[in-house]
PDB file of C-alpha atoms in Angstrom:
ATOM      1  CA  MET E   1      15.537  -1.489 -18.901  1.00 72.00           C
ATOM      2  CA  LEU E   2      16.900  -1.946 -15.382  1.00 76.00           C
ATOM      3  CA  LYS E   3      15.174   1.199 -14.106  1.00 83.00           C
ATOM      4  CA  GLU E   4      11.859  -0.054 -15.502  1.00 88.00           C
ATOM      5  CA  ILE E   5      12.342  -3.398 -13.762  1.00 90.00           C
ATOM      6  CA  GLN E   6      12.977  -1.581 -10.490  1.00 89.00           C
ATOM      7  CA  SER E   7       9.789   0.426 -11.026  1.00 92.00           C
ATOM      8  CA  VAL E   8       7.826  -2.798 -11.466  1.00 94.00           C
ATOM      9  CA  ILE E   9       9.336  -4.261  -8.291  1.00 94.00           C
ATOM     10  CA  GLN E  10       8.419  -1.106  -6.395  1.00 93.00           C
ATOM     11  CA  PHE E  11       4.872  -1.328  -7.755  1.00 95.00           C
ATOM     12  CA  ILE E  12       4.494  -5.000  -6.791  1.00 95.00           C
ATOM     13  CA  GLU E  13       5.807  -4.313  -3.293  1.00 94.00           C
ATOM     14  CA  LYS E  14       3.068  -1.717  -2.827  1.00 93.00           C
ATOM     15  CA  ASN E  15       0.313  -3.917  -4.306  1.00 95.00           C
ATOM     16  CA  TYR E  16       1.341  -7.500  -3.543  1.00 93.00           C
ATOM     17  CA  GLN E  17      -1.863  -8.179  -1.551  1.00 92.00           C
ATOM     18  CA  ARG E  18      -4.073  -8.106  -4.655  1.00 93.00           C
ATOM     19  CA  THR E  19      -4.162  -9.685  -8.093  1.00 92.00           C
ATOM     20  CA  ILE E  20      -2.305  -7.265 -10.354  1.00 94.00           C
ATOM     21  CA  PRO E  21      -3.598  -7.132 -13.965  1.00 95.00           C
ATOM     22  CA  ILE E  22      -0.986  -7.512 -16.698  1.00 95.00           C
ATOM     23  CA  SER E  23      -2.072  -4.171 -18.154  1.00 95.00           C
ATOM     24  CA  GLU E  24      -1.005  -2.364 -14.965  1.00 96.00           C
ATOM     25  CA  LEU E  25       2.463  -3.910 -15.063  1.00 95.00           C
ATOM     26  CA  GLU E  26       2.826  -2.938 -18.723  1.00 94.00           C
ATOM     27  CA  THR E  27       1.814   0.639 -17.902  1.00 95.00           C
ATOM     28  CA  VAL E  28       4.410   0.866 -15.130  1.00 94.00           C
ATOM     29  CA  ALA E  29       7.195  -0.702 -17.212  1.00 92.00           C
ATOM     30  CA  HIS E  30       6.332   0.823 -20.617  1.00 91.00           C
ATOM     31  CA  TYR E  31       7.107  -2.610 -22.071  1.00 92.00           C
ATOM     32  CA  SER E  32       5.023  -5.547 -23.149  1.00 95.00           C
ATOM     33  CA  TYR E  33       4.385  -8.156 -20.476  1.00 94.00           C
ATOM     34  CA  ARG E  34       6.258 -10.731 -22.555  1.00 94.00           C
ATOM     35  CA  ASN E  35       9.432  -8.624 -22.680  1.00 94.00           C
ATOM     36  CA  LEU E  36       9.062  -7.618 -19.057  1.00 94.00           C
ATOM     37  CA  GLN E  37       8.675 -11.226 -17.950  1.00 95.00           C
ATOM     38  CA  ARG E  38      11.677 -12.310 -20.015  1.00 95.00           C
ATOM     39  CA  VAL E  39      14.027  -9.665 -18.616  1.00 93.00           C
ATOM     40  CA  PHE E  40      12.769 -10.088 -15.049  1.00 93.00           C
ATOM     41  CA  LYS E  41      13.270 -13.852 -15.121  1.00 93.00           C
ATOM     42  CA  ASN E  42      16.734 -13.454 -16.617  1.00 92.00           C
ATOM     43  CA  ILE E  43      17.774 -11.153 -13.767  1.00 89.00           C
ATOM     44  CA  PHE E  44      15.946 -12.667 -10.802  1.00 90.00           C
ATOM     45  CA  LYS E  45      15.660 -16.322 -11.877  1.00 91.00           C
ATOM     46  CA  GLU E  46      11.935 -16.388 -11.134  1.00 93.00           C
ATOM     47  CA  SER E  47       8.749 -15.199 -12.806  1.00 95.00           C
ATOM     48  CA  LEU E  48       6.851 -12.084 -11.783  1.00 95.00           C
ATOM     49  CA  GLY E  49       4.074 -14.255 -10.384  1.00 94.00           C
ATOM     50  CA  ALA E  50       6.516 -16.325  -8.345  1.00 95.00           C
ATOM     51  CA  PHE E  51       8.106 -13.133  -7.007  1.00 95.00           C
ATOM     52  CA  GLN E  52       4.759 -11.763  -5.832  1.00 95.00           C
ATOM     53  CA  LYS E  53       3.797 -15.056  -4.185  1.00 95.00           C
ATOM     54  CA  ARG E  54       7.177 -15.336  -2.462  1.00 95.00           C
ATOM     55  CA  LEU E  55       6.890 -11.764  -1.218  1.00 95.00           C
ATOM     56  CA  LYS E  56       3.508 -12.509   0.350  1.00 96.00           C
ATOM     57  CA  LEU E  57       4.725 -15.646   2.105  1.00 97.00           C
ATOM     58  CA  GLU E  58       7.950 -14.086   3.363  1.00 96.00           C
ATOM     59  CA  LEU E  59       6.152 -11.052   4.784  1.00 96.00           C
ATOM     60  CA  ALA E  60       3.696 -13.412   6.445  1.00 97.00           C
ATOM     61  CA  TYR E  61       6.572 -15.417   7.912  1.00 97.00           C
ATOM     62  CA  LYS E  62       8.096 -12.218   9.311  1.00 96.00           C
ATOM     63  CA  ARG E  63       4.837 -11.308  11.000  1.00 96.00           C
ATOM     64  CA  LEU E  64       4.491 -14.798  12.445  1.00 96.00           C
ATOM     65  CA  ILE E  65       7.832 -14.575  14.214  1.00 95.00           C
ATOM     66  CA  TYR E  66       8.101 -10.819  14.819  1.00 95.00           C
ATOM     67  CA  THR E  67       4.593 -10.099  16.149  1.00 94.00           C
ATOM     68  CA  GLN E  68       1.698 -11.531  18.126  1.00 92.00           C
ATOM     69  CA  ASP E  69      -0.841 -10.789  15.367  1.00 95.00           C
ATOM     70  CA  SER E  70      -3.352 -13.592  14.852  1.00 96.00           C
ATOM     71  CA  ILE E  71      -2.588 -16.017  12.046  1.00 97.00           C
ATOM     72  CA  THR E  72      -5.951 -15.269  10.441  1.00 97.00           C
ATOM     73  CA  ASP E  73      -5.236 -11.523  10.420  1.00 96.00           C
ATOM     74  CA  ILE E  74      -1.808 -12.132   8.917  1.00 97.00           C
ATOM     75  CA  ALA E  75      -3.256 -14.344   6.178  1.00 97.00           C
ATOM     76  CA  LEU E  76      -5.842 -11.763   5.155  1.00 96.00           C
ATOM     77  CA  GLU E  77      -3.492  -8.775   5.392  1.00 95.00           C
ATOM     78  CA  VAL E  78      -0.922 -10.294   3.026  1.00 95.00           C
ATOM     79  CA  GLY E  79      -3.603 -11.057   0.466  1.00 95.00           C
ATOM     80  CA  PHE E  80      -4.915 -14.590   0.980  1.00 96.00           C
ATOM     81  CA  GLU E  81      -8.672 -15.023   0.770  1.00 94.00           C
ATOM     82  CA  SER E  82      -8.848 -17.520   3.624  1.00 96.00           C
ATOM     83  CA  LEU E  83      -6.828 -18.997   6.460  1.00 97.00           C
ATOM     84  CA  GLN E  84      -7.100 -22.407   4.792  1.00 97.00           C
ATOM     85  CA  GLY E  85      -5.572 -21.137   1.549  1.00 96.00           C
ATOM     86  CA  PHE E  86      -2.770 -19.413   3.414  1.00 97.00           C
ATOM     87  CA  THR E  87      -2.003 -22.463   5.550  1.00 98.00           C
ATOM     88  CA  LYS E  88      -1.853 -24.724   2.505  1.00 97.00           C
ATOM     89  CA  SER E  89       0.452 -22.397   0.566  1.00 97.00           C
ATOM     90  CA  PHE E  90       2.683 -21.633   3.555  1.00 97.00           C
ATOM     91  CA  THR E  91       3.042 -25.295   4.521  1.00 97.00           C
ATOM     92  CA  LYS E  92       3.895 -26.310   0.964  1.00 96.00           C
ATOM     93  CA  ASN E  93       6.581 -23.641   0.737  1.00 95.00           C
ATOM     94  CA  TYR E  94       8.188 -24.014   4.189  1.00 96.00           C
ATOM     95  CA  GLN E  95       7.329 -27.625   5.104  1.00 95.00           C
ATOM     96  CA  ARG E  96       5.703 -26.472   8.323  1.00 96.00           C
ATOM     97  CA  SER E  97       2.371 -24.889   9.139  1.00 97.00           C
ATOM     98  CA  PRO E  98       2.073 -21.215  10.165  1.00 98.00           C
ATOM     99  CA  SER E  99       1.342 -22.232  13.762  1.00 97.00           C
ATOM    100  CA  GLU E 100       4.406 -24.497  13.824  1.00 97.00           C
ATOM    101  CA  ALA E 101       6.547 -21.706  12.360  1.00 96.00           C
ATOM    102  CA  ARG E 102       5.435 -19.358  15.136  1.00 95.00           C
ATOM    103  CA  LYS E 103       5.822 -21.923  17.895  1.00 95.00           C
ATOM    104  CA  ASN E 104       9.313 -22.879  16.735  1.00 93.00           C
ATOM    105  CA  LYS E 105      10.592 -19.475  15.656  1.00 92.00           C
ATOM    106  CA  LEU E 106      13.848 -20.056  17.500  1.00 92.00           C
ATOM    107  CA  ASP E 107      14.720 -22.622  14.812  1.00 92.00           C
ATOM    108  CA  VAL E 108      15.027 -19.791  12.291  1.00 92.00           C
ATOM    109  CA  PHE E 109      17.673 -18.025  14.354  1.00 93.00           C
ATOM    110  CA  ARG E 110      19.386 -20.826  16.266  1.00 91.00           C
ATOM    111  CA  SER E 111      22.523 -21.164  14.140  1.00 90.00           C
ATOM    112  CA  PHE E 112      22.753 -17.402  13.540  1.00 93.00           C
ATOM    113  CA  ILE E 113      22.783 -16.367  17.205  1.00 91.00           C
ATOM    114  CA  GLN E 114      25.713 -18.555  18.231  1.00 86.00           C
ATOM    115  CA  VAL E 115      27.648 -15.583  19.562  1.00 81.00           C
ATOM    116  CA  ASP E 116      29.120 -14.396  22.849  1.00 79.00           C
ATOM    117  CA  ASN E 117      26.895 -12.924  25.516  1.00 77.00           C
ATOM    118  CA  GLN E 118      28.179  -9.393  25.081  1.00 83.00           C
ATOM    119  CA  PRO E 119      25.145  -7.164  25.702  1.00 85.00           C
ATOM    120  CA  ILE E 120      23.880  -4.693  23.150  1.00 93.00           C
ATOM    121  CA  LYS E 121      21.839  -1.593  23.866  1.00 94.00           C
ATOM    122  CA  TYR E 122      19.210   0.225  21.856  1.00 95.00           C
ATOM    123  CA  GLU E 123      17.149   3.361  22.139  1.00 95.00           C
ATOM    124  CA  PHE E 124      13.691   4.218  20.876  1.00 95.00           C
ATOM    125  CA  ILE E 125      13.410   6.925  18.248  1.00 96.00           C
ATOM    126  CA  PHE E 126      10.731   8.284  15.935  1.00 96.00           C
ATOM    127  CA  LEU E 127      11.803   8.995  12.357  1.00 96.00           C
ATOM    128  CA  SER E 128       9.768  11.167  10.016  1.00 96.00           C
ATOM    129  CA  GLN E 129       9.202   9.997   6.456  1.00 95.00           C
ATOM    130  CA  LEU E 130      12.112  10.741   4.154  1.00 95.00           C
ATOM    131  CA  THR E 131      12.422  10.719   0.357  1.00 94.00           C
ATOM    132  CA  VAL E 132      15.576   9.028  -0.927  1.00 94.00           C
ATOM    133  CA  HIS E 133      16.969   8.126  -4.337  1.00 93.00           C
ATOM    134  CA  TYR E 134      18.228   4.610  -4.763  1.00 93.00           C
ATOM    135  CA  GLN E 135      19.542   1.758  -6.824  1.00 92.00           C
ATOM    136  CA  SER E 136      19.031  -1.895  -5.967  1.00 92.00           C
ATOM    137  CA  ILE E 137      20.923  -5.145  -6.429  1.00 92.00           C
ATOM    138  CA  LYS E 138      20.247  -8.824  -5.911  1.00 92.00           C
ATOM    139  CA  THR E 139      22.983 -10.097  -3.618  1.00 92.00           C
ATOM    140  CA  ASP E 140      23.691 -13.571  -2.327  1.00 91.00           C
ATOM    141  CA  ASP E 141      23.195 -13.346   1.458  1.00 89.00           C
ATOM    142  CA  TYR E 142      24.109  -9.636   1.537  1.00 93.00           C
ATOM    143  CA  ARG E 143      27.712 -10.098   0.491  1.00 92.00           C
ATOM    144  CA  ASN E 144      29.852  -7.082   1.375  1.00 91.00           C
ATOM    145  CA  ASP E 145      31.655  -7.250  -1.983  1.00 92.00           C
ATOM    146  CA  ASP E 146      28.366  -6.837  -3.875  1.00 94.00           C
ATOM    147  CA  ILE E 147      27.248  -3.973  -1.646  1.00 95.00           C
ATOM    148  CA  ASN E 148      30.608  -2.204  -1.887  1.00 92.00           C
ATOM    149  CA  LYS E 149      30.500  -2.360  -5.700  1.00 93.00           C
ATOM    150  CA  LEU E 150      27.045  -0.803  -5.682  1.00 94.00           C
ATOM    151  CA  TRP E 151      28.161   2.049  -3.433  1.00 93.00           C
ATOM    152  CA  ASN E 152      31.254   2.622  -5.550  1.00 90.00           C
ATOM    153  CA  SER E 153      29.047   3.087  -8.609  1.00 88.00           C
ATOM    154  CA  LEU E 154      26.851   5.529  -6.666  1.00 87.00           C
ATOM    155  CA  ASP E 155      29.884   7.508  -5.517  1.00 82.00           C
ATOM    156  CA  GLN E 156      30.841   7.999  -9.153  1.00 81.00           C
ATOM    157  CA  ALA E 157      27.329   9.148 -10.091  1.00 79.00           C
ATOM    158  CA  PHE E 158      26.731  11.638  -7.283  1.00 75.00           C
ATOM    159  CA  GLU E 159      28.621  14.855  -6.770  1.00 70.00           C
ATOM    160  CA  PRO E 160      29.597  15.403  -3.126  1.00 65.00           C
ATOM    161  CA  GLN E 161      27.260  17.789  -1.326  1.00 68.00           C
ATOM    162  CA  LYS E 162      26.930  18.998   2.230  1.00 73.00           C
ATOM    163  CA  GLY E 163      24.225  17.427   4.321  1.00 79.00           C
ATOM    164  CA  VAL E 164      24.050  14.201   2.302  1.00 88.00           C
ATOM    165  CA  HIS E 165      22.838  11.090   4.136  1.00 93.00           C
ATOM    166  CA  TYR E 166      23.439   7.496   3.060  1.00 95.00           C
ATOM    167  CA  TYR E 167      21.158   4.580   3.886  1.00 97.00           C
ATOM    168  CA  GLY E 168      21.154   0.882   3.115  1.00 97.00           C
ATOM    169  CA  VAL E 169      17.795  -0.886   3.012  1.00 98.00           C
ATOM    170  CA  ILE E 170      17.924  -4.564   3.978  1.00 97.00           C
ATOM    171  CA  VAL E 171      14.914  -5.496   1.880  1.00 96.00           C
ATOM    172  CA  ASP E 172      14.683  -9.171   2.820  1.00 95.00           C
ATOM    173  CA  GLN E 173      15.158 -11.320   5.885  1.00 93.00           C
ATOM    174  CA  PRO E 174      18.077 -13.582   4.874  1.00 91.00           C
ATOM    175  CA  LEU E 175      17.163 -16.164   7.514  1.00 92.00           C
ATOM    176  CA  ILE E 176      13.846 -16.646   5.686  1.00 94.00           C
ATOM    177  CA  THR E 177      14.478 -15.559   2.093  1.00 94.00           C
ATOM    178  CA  VAL E 178      16.416 -17.872  -0.193  1.00 90.00           C
ATOM    179  CA  LYS E 179      19.871 -16.344   0.067  1.00 90.00           C
ATOM    180  CA  SER E 180      20.297 -15.932  -3.698  1.00 90.00           C
ATOM    181  CA  HIS E 181      17.136 -13.792  -3.840  1.00 92.00           C
ATOM    182  CA  CYS E 182      18.168 -11.243  -1.198  1.00 94.00           C
ATOM    183  CA  ARG E 183      17.953  -7.593  -2.260  1.00 95.00           C
ATOM    184  CA  TYR E 184      19.754  -4.501  -1.016  1.00 96.00           C
ATOM    185  CA  GLU E 185      18.997  -0.861  -1.807  1.00 96.00           C
ATOM    186  CA  ALA E 186      21.651   1.853  -1.628  1.00 95.00           C
ATOM    187  CA  CYS E 187      19.838   5.117  -0.874  1.00 95.00           C
ATOM    188  CA  VAL E 188      21.017   8.714  -0.955  1.00 93.00           C
ATOM    189  CA  HIS E 189      19.211  11.707   0.501  1.00 92.00           C
ATOM    190  CA  GLN E 190      20.316  14.830  -1.375  1.00 87.00           C
ATOM    191  CA  LYS E 191      18.916  17.477  -3.726  1.00 80.00           C
ATOM    192  CA  ASN E 192      20.532  16.902  -7.104  1.00 77.00           C
ATOM    193  CA  VAL E 193      19.972  13.415  -8.482  1.00 78.00           C
ATOM    194  CA  PRO E 194      21.478  11.986 -11.704  1.00 75.00           C
ATOM    195  CA  ASN E 195      19.484   9.955 -14.207  1.00 78.00           C
ATOM    196  CA  GLY E 196      18.884   6.271 -13.573  1.00 77.00           C
ATOM    197  CA  PHE E 197      17.710   6.535  -9.980  1.00 87.00           C
ATOM    198  CA  LEU E 198      14.279   5.820  -8.564  1.00 89.00           C
ATOM    199  CA  SER E 199      12.766   7.653  -5.619  1.00 91.00           C
ATOM    200  CA  LYS E 200      10.999   6.151  -2.635  1.00 93.00           C
ATOM    201  CA  LYS E 201       9.979   7.061   0.886  1.00 94.00           C
ATOM    202  CA  ILE E 202      11.540   5.415   3.911  1.00 96.00           C
ATOM    203  CA  PHE E 203      10.876   5.697   7.635  1.00 96.00           C
ATOM    204  CA  GLY E 204       7.764   7.245   9.094  1.00 94.00           C
ATOM    205  CA  GLY E 205       7.387   5.509  12.451  1.00 94.00           C
ATOM    206  CA  LYS E 206       9.026   4.117  15.567  1.00 95.00           C
ATOM    207  CA  TYR E 207      12.397   2.387  15.468  1.00 97.00           C
ATOM    208  CA  ALA E 208      14.789   0.637  17.789  1.00 96.00           C
ATOM    209  CA  LYS E 209      18.221   2.108  17.071  1.00 97.00           C
ATOM    210  CA  TYR E 210      21.287  -0.059  17.567  1.00 97.00           C
ATOM    211  CA  ILE E 211      24.876   1.052  16.935  1.00 98.00           C
ATOM    212  CA  HIS E 212      27.575  -0.772  15.007  1.00 97.00           C
ATOM    213  CA  GLN E 213      31.057   0.638  15.504  1.00 97.00           C
ATOM    214  CA  GLY E 214      33.807  -0.265  13.042  1.00 96.00           C
ATOM    215  CA  ASP E 215      34.284  -1.870   9.667  1.00 93.00           C
ATOM    216  CA  TYR E 216      31.317  -3.284   7.749  1.00 93.00           C
ATOM    217  CA  ASP E 217      33.019  -6.682   7.572  1.00 91.00           C
ATOM    218  CA  ALA E 218      32.114  -7.147  11.242  1.00 92.00           C
ATOM    219  CA  ILE E 219      28.536  -5.871  11.049  1.00 95.00           C
ATOM    220  CA  GLU E 220      27.101  -9.391  10.947  1.00 93.00           C
ATOM    221  CA  GLN E 221      28.310  -9.935  14.509  1.00 93.00           C
ATOM    222  CA  THR E 222      26.305  -6.915  15.601  1.00 95.00           C
ATOM    223  CA  TYR E 223      23.211  -8.372  13.942  1.00 95.00           C
ATOM    224  CA  ARG E 224      23.820 -11.661  15.751  1.00 94.00           C
ATOM    225  CA  ARG E 225      23.817  -9.846  19.083  1.00 94.00           C
ATOM    226  CA  ILE E 226      20.696  -7.883  18.118  1.00 95.00           C
ATOM    227  CA  TYR E 227      18.756 -11.053  17.318  1.00 94.00           C
ATOM    228  CA  LYS E 228      20.007 -12.846  20.401  1.00 93.00           C
ATOM    229  CA  ASP E 229      19.036  -9.954  22.648  1.00 92.00           C
ATOM    230  CA  TRP E 230      15.623  -9.676  20.976  1.00 93.00           C
ATOM    231  CA  LEU E 231      14.911 -13.399  21.341  1.00 91.00           C
ATOM    232  CA  TRP E 232      15.924 -13.680  24.987  1.00 89.00           C
ATOM    233  CA  ASN E 233      15.678 -10.276  26.637  1.00 86.00           C
ATOM    234  CA  SER E 234      13.337  -8.023  24.695  1.00 84.00           C
ATOM    235  CA  THR E 235       9.558  -7.688  24.570  1.00 85.00           C
ATOM    236  CA  LEU E 236       9.624  -5.710  21.313  1.00 89.00           C
ATOM    237  CA  GLU E 237       7.375  -6.608  18.414  1.00 93.00           C
ATOM    238  CA  TRP E 238       9.194  -5.840  15.193  1.00 95.00           C
ATOM    239  CA  ASP E 239       7.380  -4.626  12.119  1.00 93.00           C
ATOM    240  CA  ASP E 240       7.714  -6.537   8.837  1.00 92.00           C
ATOM    241  CA  SER E 241       9.075  -3.541   6.902  1.00 93.00           C
ATOM    242  CA  PRO E 242      12.809  -3.563   6.070  1.00 96.00           C
ATOM    243  CA  MET E 243      15.612  -2.848   8.489  1.00 97.00           C
ATOM    244  CA  ILE E 244      17.651   0.193   7.494  1.00 98.00           C
ATOM    245  CA  GLU E 245      21.304   1.021   8.027  1.00 98.00           C
ATOM    246  CA  HIS E 246      22.235   4.696   8.340  1.00 98.00           C
ATOM    247  CA  TYR E 247      25.918   5.213   7.544  1.00 97.00           C
ATOM    248  CA  VAL E 248      26.817   8.111   9.828  1.00 96.00           C
ATOM    249  CA  LEU E 249      30.612   7.831   9.681  1.00 95.00           C
ATOM    250  CA  HIS E 250      31.906   6.111   6.556  1.00 92.00           C
ATOM    251  CA  GLU E 251      34.584   6.221   3.847  1.00 88.00           C
ATOM    252  CA  SER E 252      33.604   9.717   2.694  1.00 86.00           C
ATOM    253  CA  ASN E 253      33.878  11.417   6.080  1.00 90.00           C
ATOM    254  CA  CYS E 254      36.098   9.167   8.187  1.00 92.00           C
ATOM    255  CA  SER E 255      39.544   7.810   7.325  1.00 92.00           C
ATOM    256  CA  ASN E 256      39.754   5.206  10.095  1.00 95.00           C
ATOM    257  CA  LYS E 257      37.581   2.143   9.508  1.00 94.00           C
ATOM    258  CA  ASN E 258      37.611   1.354  13.214  1.00 95.00           C
ATOM    259  CA  GLU E 259      35.742   4.604  13.792  1.00 96.00           C
ATOM    260  CA  PHE E 260      32.996   3.983  11.228  1.00 97.00           C
ATOM    261  CA  LEU E 261      29.568   4.437  12.808  1.00 98.00           C
ATOM    262  CA  THR E 262      26.420   2.729  11.513  1.00 98.00           C
ATOM    263  CA  GLU E 263      22.952   3.040  12.986  1.00 98.00           C
ATOM    264  CA  ILE E 264      20.924  -0.147  12.557  1.00 98.00           C
ATOM    265  CA  LEU E 265      17.268   0.914  12.556  1.00 98.00           C
ATOM    266  CA  ILE E 266      14.664  -1.769  13.202  1.00 97.00           C
ATOM    267  CA  PRO E 267      10.983  -0.833  12.782  1.00 96.00           C
ATOM    268  CA  ILE E 268       8.836  -1.745  15.758  1.00 94.00           C
ATOM    269  CA  LYS E 269       5.118  -2.346  16.211  1.00 86.00           C
ATOM    270  CA  LYS E 270       4.732  -2.153  19.947  1.00 57.00           C
ATOM    271  CA  ARG E 271       4.161   1.150  21.679  1.00 49.00           C
ATOM    272  CA  PHE E 272       6.962   2.791  23.548  1.00 42.00           C
ATOM    273  CA  PRO E 273       7.238   1.638  27.147  1.00 42.00           C
ATOM    274  CA  THR E 274       5.764   4.142  29.584  1.00 39.00           C
ATOM    275  CA  GLU E 275       8.615   3.685  32.032  1.00 33.00           C
TER     276      GLU E 275
END
């Protein structure tokens, strides 16, 4: 039933702004709502309703700190009927109002960006929409051990082909999301796909591309530098859609971990500079 659960999650992510009738969830899952709710809660430790509400609030929080969009626009776009309703729900969940969260966004990142002042560069790129096949896990704060196990299972399922690309979707923002609820999607772009995989589209827009060189155990340090540079030096407005890692050089095509190459792709809202 895991594939059906993933289908329901995918459906909620596309429709979280509205009230989703039980009948629609049953149609997507091909299971009764009672069974669906039971399995979902057993895996994710929260109800379907709680998941949808959390998704709305977390996406709103991202927009508050990533963009300059008005708080009213954010509230309506994530599915609240009024600014008052959004403010009440947000404040109850995060113990601070939306305006306070925006004003004090540095608090979210303060402990994470305690890193040296080594500069990090990025370049602007446009990526066309791409269909990938994926499996997802719930991982506590994006633990490398969990992610490695997922990729090992994918390596056993897929037959090696030329021109295959591997992507990791960082679904949640671990500085906002409760760490135990973080989700990661291992995605493969290739022709022949075994059973048990869902398909989705990624990309389709402008990205800031950063480079991580070396083993994945050190990739968190690269993220620390990215956030620090964004907070202090950049004028970019990030989009609230997930960050994506493109594994260019990895275990399958590079024997030296120090030479691994990962593109960290961050979706951006603001137009490209004209300079």
